[in-house]
Coordinates of C-alpha atoms and ligand atoms in Angstrom, one line a residue:
S3 CA 0.0 0.0 0.0
K4 CA 1.1 3.6 -0.6
T5 CA 2.8 5.7 2.1
P6 CA 0.9 8.6 3.6
V7 CA 1.1 12.1 2.1
G8 CA 0.8 15.1 4.3
F9 CA -1.3 18.0 3.0
I10 CA -1.3 21.5 4.7
G11 CA -3.8 24.2 3.5
L12 CA -7.2 22.8 2.5
G13 CA -8.7 25.9 0.9
N14 CA -10.2 26.5 -2.5
M15 CA -7.3 24.7 -4.2
G16 CA -5.9 22.4 -1.5
S17 CA -9.1 20.6 -0.8
P18 CA -9.8 19.3 -4.4
M19 CA -6.0 18.6 -4.8
A20 CA -5.9 16.5 -1.6
K21 CA -9.1 14.7 -2.7
N22 CA -7.3 13.6 -5.9
L23 CA -4.5 12.1 -3.8
I24 CA -7.1 10.1 -1.9
K25 CA -8.7 9.0 -5.2
N26 CA -5.3 7.7 -6.3
G27 CA -5.0 5.6 -3.2
Y28 CA -2.7 7.7 -1.0
P29 CA -3.6 8.0 2.7
V30 CA -3.7 11.7 3.4
I31 CA -2.8 13.4 6.7
A32 CA -4.2 16.9 6.7
T33 CA -4.2 20.1 8.7
D34 CA -5.5 23.7 8.2
A35 CA -5.6 26.8 10.4
F36 CA -9.4 26.5 10.1
P37 CA -10.2 22.9 11.1
E38 CA -13.6 23.2 9.3
S39 CA -11.7 23.3 6.0
C40 CA -10.7 19.7 6.6
K41 CA -14.3 18.4 7.1
E42 CA -14.8 17.1 3.6
L43 CA -11.4 15.3 3.6
L44 CA -12.2 13.8 7.0
D45 CA -15.4 12.3 5.5
L46 CA -13.3 10.8 2.7
G47 CA -11.1 9.1 5.2
A48 CA -8.2 11.5 5.7
Q49 CA -6.5 11.8 9.1
V50 CA -6.8 15.3 10.4
V51 CA -4.2 16.6 12.9
D52 CA -3.7 19.8 14.7
S53 CA -0.5 21.3 13.3
P54 CA 2.1 21.1 10.5
A55 CA 4.6 19.6 13.0
Q56 CA 2.2 16.7 13.6
V57 CA 1.9 16.2 9.8
A58 CA 5.7 16.1 9.6
E59 CA 5.9 13.4 12.3
R60 CA 3.5 11.1 10.3
A61 CA 4.4 11.7 6.6
D62 CA 7.6 11.7 4.5
R63 CA 6.1 13.5 1.6
I64 CA 4.2 16.7 2.4
I65 CA 2.4 19.2 0.1
T66 CA 1.6 22.7 1.2
M67 CA -1.1 24.9 -0.5
L68 CA -1.2 28.2 1.5
P69 CA -2.2 31.8 0.6
S70 CA 1.1 33.7 0.6
S71 CA 4.8 34.0 1.8
P72 CA 4.1 34.7 5.5
N73 CA 1.8 31.7 5.8
V74 CA 4.5 29.5 4.2
I75 CA 7.2 30.9 6.5
E76 CA 4.9 30.1 9.5
V77 CA 4.0 26.6 8.4
Y78 CA 7.6 25.6 7.7
T79 CA 9.6 27.5 10.3
G80 CA 7.0 28.5 13.0
P81 CA 6.8 27.1 16.5
N82 CA 4.5 24.3 15.4
G83 CA 6.0 24.2 11.9
I84 CA 7.0 21.3 9.7
L85 CA 10.7 21.8 10.3
K86 CA 10.3 21.3 14.0
K87 CA 9.6 17.6 13.5
V88 CA 10.5 16.8 9.9
K89 CA 12.1 13.4 9.4
K90 CA 15.4 13.2 7.4
G91 CA 14.8 12.6 3.7
T92 CA 11.3 14.1 3.8
L93 CA 10.2 15.6 0.5
L94 CA 8.5 19.0 1.0
V95 CA 6.5 20.4 -2.0
D96 CA 5.1 23.9 -1.8
S97 CA 2.4 24.6 -4.3
S98 CA 1.5 28.0 -2.9
T99 CA 2.4 31.0 -5.1
I100 CA 5.0 32.9 -3.1
D101 CA 8.1 35.1 -3.5
P102 CA 10.9 33.1 -5.2
A103 CA 13.3 34.4 -2.6
V104 CA 11.2 32.9 0.2
A105 CA 11.2 29.6 -1.6
K106 CA 15.0 29.7 -1.7
E107 CA 15.1 30.5 2.1
M108 CA 12.7 27.6 2.8
A109 CA 14.9 25.2 0.8
V110 CA 18.0 26.2 2.8
A111 CA 16.1 25.8 6.1
A112 CA 14.8 22.3 5.0
E113 CA 18.2 21.2 3.9
K114 CA 19.6 22.0 7.4
M115 CA 17.1 19.5 8.7
G116 CA 18.0 16.9 6.1
A117 CA 14.8 17.4 4.2
V118 CA 14.3 18.4 0.5
Y119 CA 12.2 21.4 -0.5
M120 CA 10.8 22.0 -4.0
D121 CA 8.5 24.8 -5.2
A122 CA 5.7 23.6 -7.4
P123 CA 3.1 26.4 -7.8
V124 CA 0.1 25.6 -10.1
S125 CA -1.8 27.1 -12.9
G126 CA -5.5 26.3 -13.5
G127 CA -8.4 27.3 -11.4
V128 CA -10.5 25.4 -8.9
G129 CA -12.1 23.5 -11.8
A130 CA -8.8 22.3 -13.0
A131 CA -7.9 21.3 -9.4
S132 CA -11.0 19.2 -9.1
L133 CA -10.5 17.5 -12.5
A134 CA -6.7 16.9 -11.8
K135 CA -5.9 19.1 -14.8
L136 CA -3.5 21.5 -13.1
T137 CA -0.1 22.6 -14.6
F138 CA 2.7 22.4 -12.0
M139 CA 5.9 24.6 -12.5
V140 CA 8.6 22.9 -10.5
G141 CA 11.8 24.3 -9.1
G142 CA 14.4 22.3 -7.0
V143 CA 17.1 19.6 -7.2
E144 CA 16.4 17.7 -10.4
Q145 CA 17.2 14.2 -8.9
E146 CA 14.2 14.7 -6.5
Y147 CA 11.9 15.7 -9.2
H148 CA 10.8 12.2 -9.9
A149 CA 9.5 11.6 -6.4
A150 CA 7.5 14.8 -6.6
Q151 CA 6.2 14.0 -10.1
E152 CA 4.5 10.8 -8.9
L153 CA 2.3 12.9 -6.6
L154 CA 1.9 15.9 -9.0
T155 CA 0.5 13.7 -11.8
C156 CA -2.3 12.6 -9.5
M157 CA -3.3 16.3 -9.2
G158 CA -2.4 17.7 -12.6
A159 CA -2.2 17.1 -16.3
N160 CA 1.2 18.8 -16.7
A161 CA 4.3 19.2 -14.6
V162 CA 7.2 21.2 -16.0
Y163 CA 10.7 21.1 -14.4
C164 CA 11.9 24.7 -14.6
G165 CA 15.3 24.5 -12.9
Q166 CA 16.8 25.3 -9.4
V167 CA 14.6 26.1 -6.5
G168 CA 12.5 29.3 -7.0
T169 CA 12.3 29.0 -10.8
G170 CA 8.8 27.4 -10.5
Q171 CA 7.7 30.5 -8.6
A172 CA 9.3 32.7 -11.2
A173 CA 7.4 31.0 -14.0
K174 CA 4.1 31.2 -12.0
I175 CA 4.5 34.9 -11.3
C176 CA 5.1 35.6 -15.0
N177 CA 2.0 33.6 -15.9
N178 CA -0.2 35.4 -13.4
M179 CA 0.9 38.8 -14.5
L180 CA -0.2 37.9 -18.0
L181 CA -3.4 36.4 -16.7
A182 CA -4.3 39.6 -14.8
I183 CA -3.6 41.8 -17.8
G184 CA -5.7 39.4 -19.9
M185 CA -8.5 39.3 -17.5
I186 CA -8.7 43.1 -17.2
G187 CA -8.5 43.4 -21.0
T188 CA -11.3 40.8 -21.5
A189 CA -13.5 42.6 -18.9
E190 CA -13.1 46.0 -20.4
T191 CA -13.5 44.7 -23.9
M192 CA -16.7 42.8 -23.1
N193 CA -18.1 45.9 -21.4
L194 CA -17.3 48.0 -24.4
G195 CA -19.1 45.5 -26.6
I196 CA -22.1 45.5 -24.4
R197 CA -22.2 49.3 -24.5
L198 CA -22.1 49.0 -28.3
G199 CA -25.2 46.9 -28.2
L200 CA -23.6 43.5 -28.7
D201 CA -25.0 40.5 -26.9
P202 CA -22.2 39.3 -24.5
K203 CA -22.6 35.6 -25.5
L204 CA -22.3 36.5 -29.1
L205 CA -19.3 38.8 -28.6
S206 CA -17.4 36.1 -26.6
K207 CA -18.2 33.6 -29.4
V208 CA -16.7 36.0 -31.9
L209 CA -13.6 36.7 -29.7
N210 CA -13.1 33.0 -29.2
M211 CA -12.8 32.4 -32.9
S212 CA -10.7 35.5 -33.5
S213 CA -7.3 36.9 -32.4
G214 CA -8.6 38.3 -29.2
R215 CA -9.2 34.8 -27.8
C216 CA -7.6 34.1 -24.4
W217 CA -8.2 31.9 -21.3
S218 CA -10.2 34.7 -19.7
S219 CA -12.5 34.9 -22.7
D220 CA -12.9 31.2 -23.6
T221 CA -12.5 29.4 -20.2
Y222 CA -13.2 31.8 -17.4
N223 CA -15.4 34.6 -18.9
P224 CA -15.9 37.4 -16.4
V225 CA -19.4 38.4 -17.7
P226 CA -22.3 36.8 -15.8
G227 CA -24.5 34.7 -18.2
V228 CA -21.8 33.9 -20.8
M229 CA -20.6 30.6 -19.3
D230 CA -21.8 28.1 -16.8
G231 CA -19.6 26.7 -14.0
V232 CA -17.3 29.7 -13.6
P233 CA -17.2 32.2 -10.7
S234 CA -19.0 34.9 -12.9
A235 CA -22.0 32.6 -13.0
N236 CA -22.1 32.4 -9.2
N237 CA -21.8 36.0 -8.1
Y238 CA -17.9 35.7 -8.2
Q239 CA -17.9 33.3 -5.3
G240 CA -15.0 30.7 -5.0
G241 CA -12.4 30.6 -7.6
F242 CA -9.2 32.8 -7.3
G243 CA -9.6 35.6 -4.9
T244 CA -8.8 39.2 -5.8
T245 CA -6.5 39.4 -2.8
L246 CA -4.5 36.5 -4.1
M247 CA -4.2 38.1 -7.5
A248 CA -3.1 41.4 -6.0
K249 CA -0.5 39.5 -4.0
D250 CA 0.8 37.8 -7.2
L251 CA 1.0 41.1 -9.0
G252 CA 2.9 42.5 -6.0
L253 CA 5.4 39.6 -6.3
A254 CA 5.8 40.4 -10.0
Q255 CA 6.5 44.1 -9.2
N256 CA 9.1 43.2 -6.6
T257 CA 10.9 40.8 -9.0
A258 CA 10.7 43.4 -11.8
S259 CA 12.2 46.1 -9.5
D260 CA 15.0 43.8 -8.5
T261 CA 15.9 43.0 -12.1
K262 CA 15.2 46.5 -13.4
T263 CA 12.6 45.2 -15.8
A264 CA 9.8 47.4 -17.4
V265 CA 6.4 45.9 -16.7
P266 CA 4.0 48.8 -17.3
L267 CA 0.8 46.8 -17.8
G268 CA 1.7 44.5 -14.9
S269 CA 2.1 47.6 -12.8
L270 CA -1.3 49.0 -13.8
A271 CA -3.0 45.7 -13.2
H272 CA -1.4 45.6 -9.7
Q273 CA -2.9 49.0 -9.0
I274 CA -6.4 48.0 -10.3
Y275 CA -6.5 44.8 -8.2
R276 CA -5.2 46.7 -5.1
V277 CA -8.0 49.3 -5.4
M278 CA -10.5 46.5 -5.8
C279 CA -9.3 45.0 -2.5
S280 CA -10.1 48.2 -0.7
R281 CA -13.5 48.6 -2.4
G282 CA -15.2 45.3 -1.2
Y283 CA -13.9 42.9 -3.9
A284 CA -11.1 41.3 -1.8
N285 CA -12.8 38.0 -1.3
K286 CA -14.5 37.8 -4.7
D287 CA -13.0 35.9 -7.7
F288 CA -10.6 38.1 -9.7
S289 CA -12.9 38.0 -12.7
S290 CA -15.1 40.5 -10.7
V291 CA -12.9 43.2 -12.3
F292 CA -15.8 43.2 -14.8
Q293 CA -18.3 44.2 -12.1
F294 CA -15.7 46.7 -10.7
L295 CA -15.4 48.4 -14.1
R296 CA -19.2 48.6 -14.4
E297 CA -19.5 50.2 -11.0
E298 CA -16.7 52.6 -11.7
E299 CA -18.9 53.9 -14.5
G300 CA -21.7 54.4 -12.1
Q301 CA -23.8 51.4 -13.2
Ligands
LIG27 P1 -7.4 29.7 0.1 O1 -7.3 31.0 0.9 O2 -8.7 29.3 -0.4 O3 -6.8 28.5 0.9 C1 -5.6 28.6 1.7 C2 -5.8 27.7 3.0 O4 -4.6 27.8 3.8 C3 -7.0 28.2 3.9 O5 -7.8 27.0 4.1 C4 -6.3 28.6 5.1 O6 -7.1 28.4 6.3 C5 -5.0 27.8 5.1 N1 -4.0 28.4 6.0 C6 -3.5 29.7 6.0 N2 -2.5 29.9 6.9 C7 -2.3 28.6 7.4 C8 -1.5 28.2 8.4 N3 -0.6 29.0 9.0 N4 -1.6 26.9 8.8 C9 -2.4 26.0 8.2 N5 -3.3 26.4 7.2 C10 -3.3 27.7 6.9 O7 -6.4 29.9 -1.1 P2 -6.4 29.1 -2.5 O8 -7.3 29.8 -3.5 O9 -6.6 27.6 -2.2 O10 -4.9 29.4 -3.0 C11 -3.8 28.8 -2.4 C12 -2.5 29.2 -3.2 O11 -2.6 28.7 -4.6 C13 -2.3 30.7 -3.3 O12 -0.9 30.9 -3.2 C14 -2.8 31.1 -4.6 O13 -2.2 32.2 -5.1 C15 -2.5 29.8 -5.4 N6 -3.4 29.6 -6.6 C16 -4.7 29.7 -6.5 C17 -5.6 29.4 -7.6 C18 -7.1 29.6 -7.5 O14 -7.7 29.5 -8.6 N7 -7.7 29.7 -6.3 C19 -5.0 29.0 -8.8 C20 -3.6 28.9 -8.9 C21 -2.8 29.1 -7.7

């Protein structure tokens, strides 16, 4: 039988990812800062424990799926953190989107304890997480990649080895900067079309067979009524929170400053998502930028 896998962070993404490990026959040992988040997994037979340290005592492969850098630092190096109890040789895979520099720090801290850390952030929304169709971008020691891949393929359709630790995060931050720009562009385009008297379903059909097509238009359309099964069809509940997108754009800005790289549209997208956070959109899906733009016009 398969050895247990630890899973820390059972939120919008972590919960369906952990379910797919259970589906593939892995016993899961789970924990979350909000124990209610583990309820569904408990019902599916996962063992739920109180802290990351307790997960580390019981599993030699651990996946973390947390909101941002401070949560990852806490879960790895905090007083009840993984590294307090980690066993030698344990494989630690962080799928959260965080600062590449923090990923490197975590790798050094893990190595001191005889454990191996890899960054493996994901692309794909909650839908892709449920269907095991995520894309993983993996950074770390290549010889360890195989052991991680075995688990990643249970949760995703693609895993790409990007290089040394932190490079998975770098790839992810670049992807999300483009995603944010594309989402805002799709939202303002759809709104203009609506103002010009076009039916939004028809306009998205035209875009999706034309050169304006993108993921935000054909898979995750921000306009209510255009697609089923996406956050815009459900009052922007669930999905990928605006706070998380603002965080990722902040990471992109930091890395752009460090490397003296011009990212004008990434910078504007960051400002737009930050303003949304302070105007009541923080916990809505990031496609609610469509609603935000409509309200900005006084609609
Ligand atoms: P989420 O906020 O829904 O879930 C995070 C979970 O971590 C929560 O259940 C929270 O209680 C838990 N947590 C926070 N601090 C903790 C701690 N100290 N100890 C234990 N548990 C703790 O977030 P999410 O949408 O699942 O996203 C997770 C990560 O994946 C983020 O970095 C995000 O940027 C990235 N991501 C999200 C999506 C998406 O569509 N939602 C897509 C790709 C990547």
